[in-house]
Amino acid sequence: MRAIISVVGQDRVGILNRVSGACAECNANIVDVTQSVLQNMFVMVMLVDITDIRVDFDALTKKMSALGEEIGMVIHVMHEDIFNSMHRI
Amino acid sequence: MLNIRDIMETITMIQEENLDIRTITMGMSLLDCADSDIDRSCNKVYDKITRLAEKLVSTGEDIEHMYGIPIINKRISVTPIAMLAAVSGGDPVKYALTLERAAQTVGVNFIGGYSALVHKGFSAGDLALIQSIPEALASTEHICSSVNIGSTKAGINMDAVALMGRVVREAAELTKDRDCIGPAKLVVFCNAPEDNPFMAGAFHGVGEPDCVINVGVSGPGVVRAALQKCPDGDLTEVADIIKRTAFKITRMGQLVGSEASKRLGVPFGIVDLSLAPTPAVGDSVAHILEEMGLEICGIHGTTAALALLNDAVKKGGVMASSHVGGLSGAFIPVSEDAGMIAAARSGDLSIEKLEAMTAVCSVGLDMIVIPGDTTAETISAIIADEAAIGMVNSKTTAVRVIPAIGKQIGEELSFGGLLGQGPVMALHNDRSSAKFIHRGGRIPAPMQSLKN
C-alpha cells in the first residue's frame, strides 16, 4: 500500500529532512520524491510505501499534519489510489 | 509517479473546493421482515437494519480517513414501508418509530423509505401509510418519506395527487413550531428511481438485491472553480471542462463505493452522478450557472445554462463509473444552495422559472418554501404540473415544498444543517385550481409510454 505526502508552503532549509525524518520514525519507506514551484509556492510530493508502517494510517496523517504546523507548511497524507483513480483511466 | 500538478489538483478540490462524497447509502430489502403481527414485523425490521448496517458508519469513517476525502452522510434506504403495512395492518407510525430507533442505534443521518408507490392506484397498506406520513414525520427526526404518484408508463394518479396536497399541508402544520420541518423530509415523485441514494427520496425498490451500497457524489464548487479558469471560452469549451471535472468527481464516488462494498461485504449498486449543493458558500449549483455568464440565477438563459451543465455532468460521469443510476444530474434545491437562496431573496428566481428548470435537470421543485396560507389544492396542482413534466419527458420529477405555516412573503424558514434556509416564494395564490384537482381519476399515460 502506498500513500502520497504533499507538502506546500514557503521554501526554506530543512523541509525534506524533517518530513523524511518523520517518515523514518513511522517506518514509511520513501519511494520517490519530486518538488516544484507552483504559483510561487514550494510544493514537494513524496510517494511512500506504508505497508509496514509502525502506526496506523490515521496516526501517520495526524503526525504529518502536526509536523506541518510546526514547520509552517501544509502537509497532507492521502492514499495513492485516490490519485490513480482520478487521473488514470 | 503521478504528475505533481494532478496531485495538487486533487488536494485543492478536496481542501478548498468542497469536493466530497455526499452520501454512502445502504439499500436493504425489508420484505423478509413482513409479518401479520405488526409488533413482530417491527422487531424484525429493527433487527435486520441494526445487523446489516452495524458497521456502516464506522466503515464510512475508516474510508474517509484512508482516502482523506470527506463522506458527509451515511444513510439507509429500505423497502417502501407501505408493503410491510399491507401485510401487518395496524398503525404504520409504529414502523416510523422503529426505523427512528434503528437509525439512532446505527448512527446514520437518515433512513429513507417511509414510502408508497401509488402511480396507478392504491393497494393494501398504501392509503394508511400515506395518511400517517404527517404524524410519522412529526414524531421522528431521521426518517424520510416519499410517495410516487405518477410515471410515464402509468400516467398520473390524480386521487393520490389530491391526497398529497393535504398530506404536505398537514405535515407542515404538525411541525409549525419547528420551522415546518415535516414536509422538508417528504418528496412526491413521478418516475421515482428505485436505487436513489439521496434523501429525502431514497427507498429500496423491489427489483433491488437484498442489500446494496449506492453512492452519491457532489462537487458544485469544483465545477465552478474549473470554469473560473476559463472566463472567455465558448460554450463548447465550457461543456468540455464540466465533463472532465465530472469524470474526476465521479471516479471518487466509484472508488469509495467499491471500497465500502468490499469492506462491508455488500454488492456495489450504482454511483449517482449528481451535483448536489449545500448551503455553504462555494458549494452552489446556482453559482456555476452564474459563472457561465448569467448575472444571477433565475434570469433568462438559466434553463439553457442548466441544460448544458446537466448534460455535461452525465457525459463526464458515465464513463467514470461501472454502473450509474439514481437521480444523476444537477440538483436545484432552493434552500440548500447559497446562490439559489440569494436569487430567491432578491426576487430574480421565481417558481415558474424553477419549474422550467426542472424539465432539463435532475429532480424537480425542491426545498421551496411557500406561503403558509397556500391551500392543499394549490399544492396538489403544483405536484400535478411537475409530475406532468416528468411523465411526458420520461424523467424523474419531484416536489418538495414547505408551506411556512403562519408566514408570508418576506419571511423565511430555517431548517439548519444541509437542509438550509429559504425565503417564502410567491405562488398564484389568488386564483384556484381546486375544481381541476377535485375531479380526481387518472391522467392517462402519454404516447411516449408506448414504446414496445
XYZ file of C-alpha atoms in Angstrom:
541
model
C 0.000 0.000 0.000
C 1.364 3.404 -0.931
C 0.486 6.962 0.034
C 1.209 10.414 -1.299
C 2.567 13.006 1.120
C 2.196 16.539 -0.194
C 3.990 19.488 1.388
C 3.040 23.042 0.384
C 4.337 26.386 1.654
C 7.220 28.833 1.556
C 10.536 27.207 0.661
C 13.095 27.021 3.487
C 16.018 24.960 4.660
C 15.400 21.503 6.081
C 11.897 20.641 4.875
C 12.895 17.383 3.196
C 14.960 16.468 6.229
C 12.091 16.951 8.683
C 9.478 15.187 6.559
C 11.709 12.247 5.697
C 12.704 12.016 9.377
C 9.048 11.709 10.351
C 8.587 9.027 7.673
C 11.526 7.069 9.065
C 10.106 7.266 12.587
C 6.932 5.603 11.306
C 8.824 3.137 9.133
C 7.281 4.584 5.957
C 9.655 3.908 3.083
C 10.130 6.819 0.661
C 9.820 5.515 -2.908
C 10.020 8.746 -4.861
C 10.296 12.483 -4.218
C 9.564 15.311 -6.587
C 9.411 19.026 -5.984
C 8.444 22.097 -7.904
C 7.328 25.712 -7.559
C 3.666 26.194 -8.464
C 2.150 29.702 -8.311
C 5.061 30.916 -6.159
C 4.524 28.138 -3.639
C 7.010 25.403 -2.916
C 5.409 22.024 -3.498
C 7.002 18.723 -2.586
C 5.341 15.411 -3.264
C 6.546 12.126 -1.809
C 5.422 8.661 -2.738
C 5.841 6.420 0.303
C 5.327 2.736 0.882
C 3.217 2.355 4.020
C 2.830 -1.415 4.007
C 4.963 -1.846 7.121
C 4.304 1.369 8.988
C 4.502 1.158 12.754
C 1.467 3.357 13.393
C -1.937 3.172 11.749
C -2.671 5.318 8.705
C -4.750 7.781 10.676
C -1.923 8.369 13.156
C 0.525 8.934 10.297
C -1.831 11.535 8.806
C -2.130 13.334 12.135
C 1.598 13.203 12.784
C 2.373 14.754 9.407
C -0.293 17.384 9.797
C 1.170 18.369 13.191
C 4.665 18.466 11.718
C 3.329 20.773 9.003
C 2.011 23.193 11.605
C 5.330 23.090 13.426
C 7.382 23.987 10.358
C 4.860 26.354 8.810
C 3.877 24.158 5.860
C 0.642 22.402 4.919
C 1.146 18.637 4.799
C -1.449 16.124 3.625
C -1.136 12.353 3.542
C -3.521 10.616 1.175
C -3.826 7.110 -0.155
C -2.299 6.668 -3.619
C -5.494 5.074 -5.002
C -7.391 8.339 -4.864
C -4.968 9.980 -7.285
C -4.752 6.967 -9.548
C -8.488 6.662 -9.823
C -8.927 10.352 -10.567
C -6.116 10.810 -13.061
C -5.644 7.418 -14.703
C -8.103 5.652 -16.944
C 4.999 8.617 -10.421
C 1.925 10.777 -10.712
C 2.185 14.272 -12.131
C 2.675 16.866 -9.389
C 0.005 19.128 -10.915
C -2.537 16.307 -10.889
C -1.764 15.622 -7.248
C -2.164 19.255 -6.299
C -5.386 19.472 -8.304
C -6.928 16.629 -6.289
C -5.793 18.124 -2.989
C -7.169 21.562 -3.932
C -10.506 20.037 -4.940
C -10.902 18.418 -1.551
C -9.360 21.061 0.693
C -10.601 24.243 -0.966
C -13.402 23.456 -3.374
C -15.634 21.290 -1.173
C -15.298 18.073 -3.149
C -16.886 15.376 -1.083
C -18.791 12.159 -1.252
C -22.254 13.329 -0.339
C -23.575 10.006 0.787
C -22.973 6.307 1.112
C -26.427 4.804 1.234
C -27.022 1.185 2.147
C -30.172 -0.062 0.492
C -31.820 -3.040 2.120
C -34.913 -5.087 1.473
C -37.295 -5.499 4.378
C -39.632 -7.841 2.516
C -38.475 -10.791 4.611
C -39.450 -8.857 7.764
C -43.135 -8.718 6.844
C -45.316 -10.410 9.432
C -49.049 -10.449 10.036
C -48.344 -9.160 13.546
C -47.134 -5.550 13.377
C -45.052 -5.746 16.544
C -43.232 -8.850 15.333
C -42.752 -7.166 11.980
C -41.236 -4.080 13.658
C -38.893 -6.249 15.720
C -37.653 -7.999 12.580
C -37.161 -4.634 10.848
C -35.111 -3.325 13.754
C -33.012 -6.485 13.933
C -32.290 -6.567 10.213
C -31.311 -2.904 9.950
C -29.093 -2.957 13.009
C -27.469 -6.208 11.861
C -26.729 -5.210 8.260
C -25.823 -1.596 8.972
C -23.957 -2.206 12.207
C -20.635 -1.202 10.674
C -21.895 1.230 8.016
C -20.974 4.407 9.854
C -17.615 3.196 11.164
C -16.678 1.810 7.740
C -17.576 5.145 6.151
C -15.378 6.927 8.658
C -12.490 4.497 8.065
C -12.677 5.168 4.324
C -12.761 8.919 4.965
C -9.544 8.653 6.941
C -7.876 6.307 4.484
C -8.531 8.420 1.414
C -8.690 11.808 3.083
C -11.984 12.577 1.382
C -14.995 13.641 3.440
C -18.063 11.394 3.318
C -20.779 13.702 4.560
C -23.657 11.291 5.098
C -24.121 7.642 5.854
C -27.681 6.623 5.202
C -30.029 3.702 4.761
C -32.854 3.205 2.304
C -35.445 0.485 2.849
C -38.300 -1.250 1.044
C -41.350 1.044 0.853
C -42.951 0.586 4.256
C -46.435 0.506 2.711
C -45.601 -3.054 1.590
C -44.941 -4.137 5.167
C -48.030 -2.274 6.354
C -50.031 -4.189 3.743
C -49.096 -7.481 5.374
C -49.276 -6.461 9.014
C -52.068 -3.892 9.066
C -52.096 -1.699 12.179
C -50.778 1.819 12.645
C -47.882 2.430 10.209
C -46.392 5.039 12.565
C -45.086 2.077 14.575
C -42.763 1.374 11.657
C -41.601 5.000 11.611
C -40.745 4.833 15.298
C -38.955 1.521 14.759
C -36.904 2.994 11.910
C -36.073 6.010 14.084
C -34.838 3.736 16.847
C -32.734 1.759 14.338
C -31.314 4.997 12.861
C -30.211 6.099 16.305
C -28.693 2.726 17.125
C -26.537 2.548 13.996
C -25.866 6.305 13.916
C -26.960 7.074 10.350
C -28.100 10.550 9.280
C -31.348 9.396 7.686
C -33.397 6.323 6.838
C -35.498 6.731 3.702
C -38.359 4.527 2.660
C -41.415 5.543 4.639
C -42.902 5.344 1.199
C -45.700 4.170 -1.004
C -45.841 3.624 -4.769
C -49.309 4.543 -5.977
C -48.789 5.750 -9.530
C -51.641 3.614 -10.833
C -53.713 3.213 -7.711
C -53.754 2.364 -4.020
C -53.227 -1.196 -2.836
C -53.459 -2.534 0.712
C -51.350 -0.505 3.112
C -50.828 2.464 0.783
C -53.634 4.713 1.995
C -52.951 4.039 5.662
C -49.276 4.781 5.188
C -49.831 7.999 3.240
C -52.353 9.259 5.783
C -49.864 8.551 8.578
C -46.993 10.485 6.958
C -47.576 13.824 8.768
C -47.588 12.136 12.172
C -44.631 9.903 11.274
C -42.525 12.887 10.199
C -43.544 14.939 13.214
C -42.690 12.188 15.675
C -39.287 11.241 14.207
C -36.114 13.077 13.267
C -34.239 10.749 10.958
C -36.995 9.328 8.778
C -37.669 10.435 5.220
C -40.805 9.754 3.280
C -41.693 9.655 -0.397
C -44.720 8.819 -2.487
C -44.667 8.033 -6.197
C -47.858 9.381 -7.747
C -47.111 9.081 -11.443
C -44.971 7.501 -14.117
C -44.517 7.641 -17.872
C -45.885 4.104 -18.096
C -48.873 4.549 -15.802
C -49.872 8.204 -16.085
C -50.680 10.325 -13.044
C -52.884 9.148 -10.188
C -54.753 12.389 -9.536
C -56.521 10.964 -6.471
C -53.078 10.495 -4.950
C -52.068 13.984 -6.086
C -55.095 15.453 -4.320
C -54.303 13.459 -1.193
C -50.645 14.511 -1.182
C -51.577 18.216 -1.229
C -53.379 17.658 2.061
C -50.585 15.483 3.465
C -47.914 18.118 2.724
C -50.003 20.809 4.426
C -50.739 18.665 7.437
C -47.064 17.691 7.769
C -46.222 21.402 7.921
C -48.958 22.175 10.436
C -47.868 19.392 12.787
C -44.310 20.779 12.815
C -45.059 24.508 12.700
C -43.190 25.062 15.975
C -40.074 23.557 14.331
C -39.958 25.737 11.195
C -42.327 23.308 9.451
C -39.550 20.714 9.102
C -42.042 17.876 8.360
C -42.522 18.419 4.602
C -38.767 19.039 4.166
C -38.482 15.257 4.666
C -41.246 14.375 2.204
C -40.916 14.015 -1.576
C -43.738 13.490 -4.053
C -42.334 11.746 -7.134
C -43.145 10.996 -10.711
C -40.937 8.206 -12.137
C -39.183 7.600 -8.794
C -35.901 5.671 -9.190
C -35.502 2.510 -7.111
C -31.800 2.993 -6.360
C -31.576 6.663 -5.431
C -29.069 7.247 -2.597
C -30.163 10.849 -1.954
C -32.678 11.960 0.645
C -35.451 12.662 1.133
C -36.485 10.478 -1.803
C -34.399 7.350 -1.210
C -36.148 3.998 -0.964
C -35.074 0.472 -1.823
C -37.041 -0.798 -4.808
C -38.397 -4.327 -5.048
C -36.163 -5.109 -8.037
C -33.040 -4.448 -5.991
C -30.851 -7.074 -4.282
C -31.282 -7.849 -0.590
C -28.599 -5.368 0.392
C -26.591 -2.956 -1.756
C -24.306 0.062 -1.473
C -25.120 3.152 -3.550
C -23.033 6.289 -3.592
C -23.888 9.913 -4.315
C -21.103 12.311 -5.215
C -21.036 16.051 -5.026
C -18.857 18.886 -6.178
C -20.504 22.071 -7.451
C -17.564 24.026 -6.007
C -15.081 22.020 -8.058
C -17.005 22.617 -11.288
C -17.255 26.322 -10.599
C -13.545 26.599 -9.814
C -12.711 24.792 -13.074
C -14.908 27.198 -15.022
C -13.303 30.197 -13.345
C -10.087 29.240 -15.084
C -11.809 29.643 -18.462
C -13.573 33.007 -18.258
C -13.783 33.641 -22.004
C -14.144 30.185 -23.582
C -17.169 29.412 -25.724
C -19.871 27.046 -24.510
C -18.328 24.020 -26.205
C -15.230 24.593 -24.078
C -17.419 25.125 -21.014
C -19.154 21.780 -21.626
C -15.797 20.046 -22.074
C -14.444 21.469 -18.804
C -17.566 20.319 -16.948
C -17.280 16.841 -18.481
C -13.648 16.485 -17.448
C -14.389 17.693 -13.933
C -17.451 15.449 -13.589
C -15.336 12.490 -14.657
C -12.850 13.144 -11.860
C -15.547 13.706 -9.257
C -17.330 10.512 -10.244
C -14.134 8.474 -10.078
C -14.011 9.382 -6.383
C -17.513 8.011 -5.983
C -16.608 4.820 -7.806
C -13.502 4.342 -5.648
C -15.292 4.984 -2.366
C -18.292 2.862 -3.347
C -16.120 -0.104 -4.360
C -14.113 0.135 -1.165
C -17.231 0.394 1.023
C -18.776 -2.550 -0.792
C -15.636 -4.645 -0.296
C -15.312 -3.806 3.394
C -18.972 -4.339 4.194
C -19.288 -7.460 2.075
C -22.279 -5.987 0.265
C -22.603 -5.636 -3.530
C -21.923 -2.233 -5.051
C -25.009 -0.858 -6.768
C -24.617 2.473 -8.513
C -22.953 5.852 -8.436
C -25.434 8.689 -8.648
C -23.802 11.318 -10.877
C -25.102 14.335 -9.139
C -24.100 17.873 -8.425
C -25.624 18.290 -5.005
C -25.236 21.750 -3.490
C -25.043 22.662 0.186
C -25.844 25.996 1.805
C -22.085 26.546 2.300
C -20.533 29.301 0.231
C -18.594 27.753 -2.647
C -20.854 24.722 -2.971
C -23.650 26.106 -5.108
C -25.131 24.971 -8.437
C -26.563 28.475 -8.978
C -23.052 29.896 -8.818
C -21.943 27.562 -11.631
C -24.709 28.977 -13.829
C -23.630 32.475 -12.859
C -20.026 31.601 -13.651
C -21.191 30.715 -17.170
C -22.242 34.330 -17.590
C -25.653 34.864 -16.014
C -25.778 37.879 -13.734
C -27.962 35.933 -11.335
C -29.608 32.524 -11.351
C -33.241 32.685 -12.451
C -32.984 35.216 -15.268
C -33.439 34.422 -18.960
C -30.822 31.940 -20.092
C -30.892 29.978 -16.838
C -32.702 26.984 -18.327
C -30.244 26.733 -21.221
C -27.221 27.027 -18.942
C -28.641 24.361 -16.633
C -29.376 22.040 -19.572
C -25.749 22.300 -20.669
C -24.498 21.697 -17.129
C -26.764 18.720 -16.506
C -25.881 17.008 -19.765
C -22.147 17.565 -19.389
C -22.200 16.168 -15.828
C -23.763 12.959 -17.124
C -21.468 12.642 -20.113
C -18.393 13.107 -17.941
C -19.612 10.886 -15.165
C -20.933 7.947 -17.125
C -17.527 6.710 -18.245
C -16.087 7.081 -14.759
C -18.413 4.551 -13.192
C -19.324 0.942 -13.921
C -22.976 1.438 -13.036
C -24.764 4.742 -12.989
C -28.204 5.223 -11.525
C -30.326 7.102 -9.037
C -31.216 10.644 -9.982
C -27.963 11.525 -11.764
C -27.993 15.198 -12.658
C -27.711 18.668 -11.184
C -29.916 19.326 -8.161
C -31.626 22.670 -7.660
C -32.949 22.619 -4.071
C -33.561 26.274 -3.289
C -32.973 26.310 0.469
C -29.854 24.114 0.178
C -27.999 26.304 -2.307
C -26.450 29.648 -1.321
C -26.843 31.065 -4.847
C -30.469 29.944 -5.161
C -31.298 31.399 -1.728
C -29.820 34.749 -2.792
C -31.677 34.715 -6.112
C -34.961 33.816 -4.400
C -34.473 36.571 -1.821
C -33.832 39.180 -4.488
C -36.899 38.051 -6.433
C -34.880 37.058 -9.515
C -35.727 33.369 -9.125
C -39.428 32.548 -9.375
C -41.258 29.253 -9.012
C -42.216 29.393 -12.713
C -38.555 29.546 -13.699
C -37.742 26.716 -11.312
C -40.473 24.646 -12.946
C -38.925 25.249 -16.362
C -35.508 24.341 -14.988
C -36.819 21.016 -13.720
C -37.566 19.981 -17.297
C -33.846 19.899 -18.069
C -32.204 18.777 -14.840
C -32.396 16.224 -12.095
C -35.440 16.017 -9.831
C -37.816 18.929 -9.504
C -39.275 21.679 -7.371
C -37.092 21.012 -4.385
C -36.927 22.638 -0.956
C -39.128 25.580 -1.881
C -40.775 27.488 0.947
C -44.296 28.601 0.008
C -46.779 30.891 1.805
C -48.430 29.400 4.880
C -51.952 30.053 3.609
C -51.431 28.019 0.413
C -54.365 25.620 0.054
C -53.959 21.866 -0.240
C -55.467 22.105 -3.735
C -52.802 24.561 -4.875
C -50.074 22.268 -3.536
C -51.718 19.388 -5.409
C -51.789 21.487 -8.571
C -48.059 22.212 -8.204
C -47.463 18.467 -7.815
C -49.615 17.713 -10.892
C -47.705 20.219 -13.065
C -44.361 18.819 -12.007
C -45.484 15.208 -12.451
C -46.706 16.077 -15.955
C -43.225 17.315 -16.874
C -41.713 14.067 -15.618
C -44.334 11.858 -17.229
C -44.073 13.413 -20.686
C -40.279 13.695 -20.680
C -39.690 10.176 -19.279
C -37.669 11.577 -16.415
C -37.857 11.751 -12.653
C -39.513 14.827 -11.262
C -40.450 15.550 -7.698
C -41.983 18.135 -5.453
C -40.703 19.001 -2.013
C -42.392 22.241 -0.992
C -42.685 23.509 2.558
C -45.754 25.558 3.489
C -44.497 28.094 6.040
C -47.441 27.982 8.407
C -48.239 31.470 9.710
C -45.702 33.124 7.418
C -45.962 35.205 4.291
C -43.741 36.546 1.540
C -40.779 38.408 3.006
C -40.371 35.926 5.856
C -38.071 32.890 5.946
C -37.806 29.379 7.336
C -34.559 27.924 8.649
C -34.151 24.150 8.871
C -30.495 24.021 9.840
C -27.755 21.740 8.555
C -27.787 20.621 4.940
C -31.489 21.456 4.584
C -30.554 25.133 4.846
C -32.942 28.068 4.886
C -35.117 29.870 2.408
C -37.456 32.784 1.860
C -41.175 32.275 1.262
C -41.652 32.334 -2.510
C -44.681 33.738 -4.314
C -47.335 31.495 -5.904
C -50.506 32.276 -7.885
C -52.457 32.041 -4.664
C -55.180 34.454 -5.675
C -56.735 32.015 -8.182
C -57.929 28.485 -7.583
C -57.130 25.139 -9.233
C -59.478 23.362 -6.814
C -62.037 22.153 -9.342
C -59.370 20.538 -11.509
C -57.862 18.767 -8.514
C -61.231 17.620 -7.127
C -62.081 15.859 -10.391
C -59.735 13.040 -9.335
C -59.188 9.993 -11.522
C -56.080 9.400 -13.589
C -54.283 11.341 -16.269
C -53.688 8.641 -18.903
C -50.145 7.605 -19.763
C -48.810 9.621 -22.704
C -47.913 8.270 -26.150
C -44.279 8.218 -25.003
C -45.142 5.190 -22.853
C -45.992 3.043 -25.867
C -42.523 2.004 -26.856
C -42.983 -1.734 -27.269
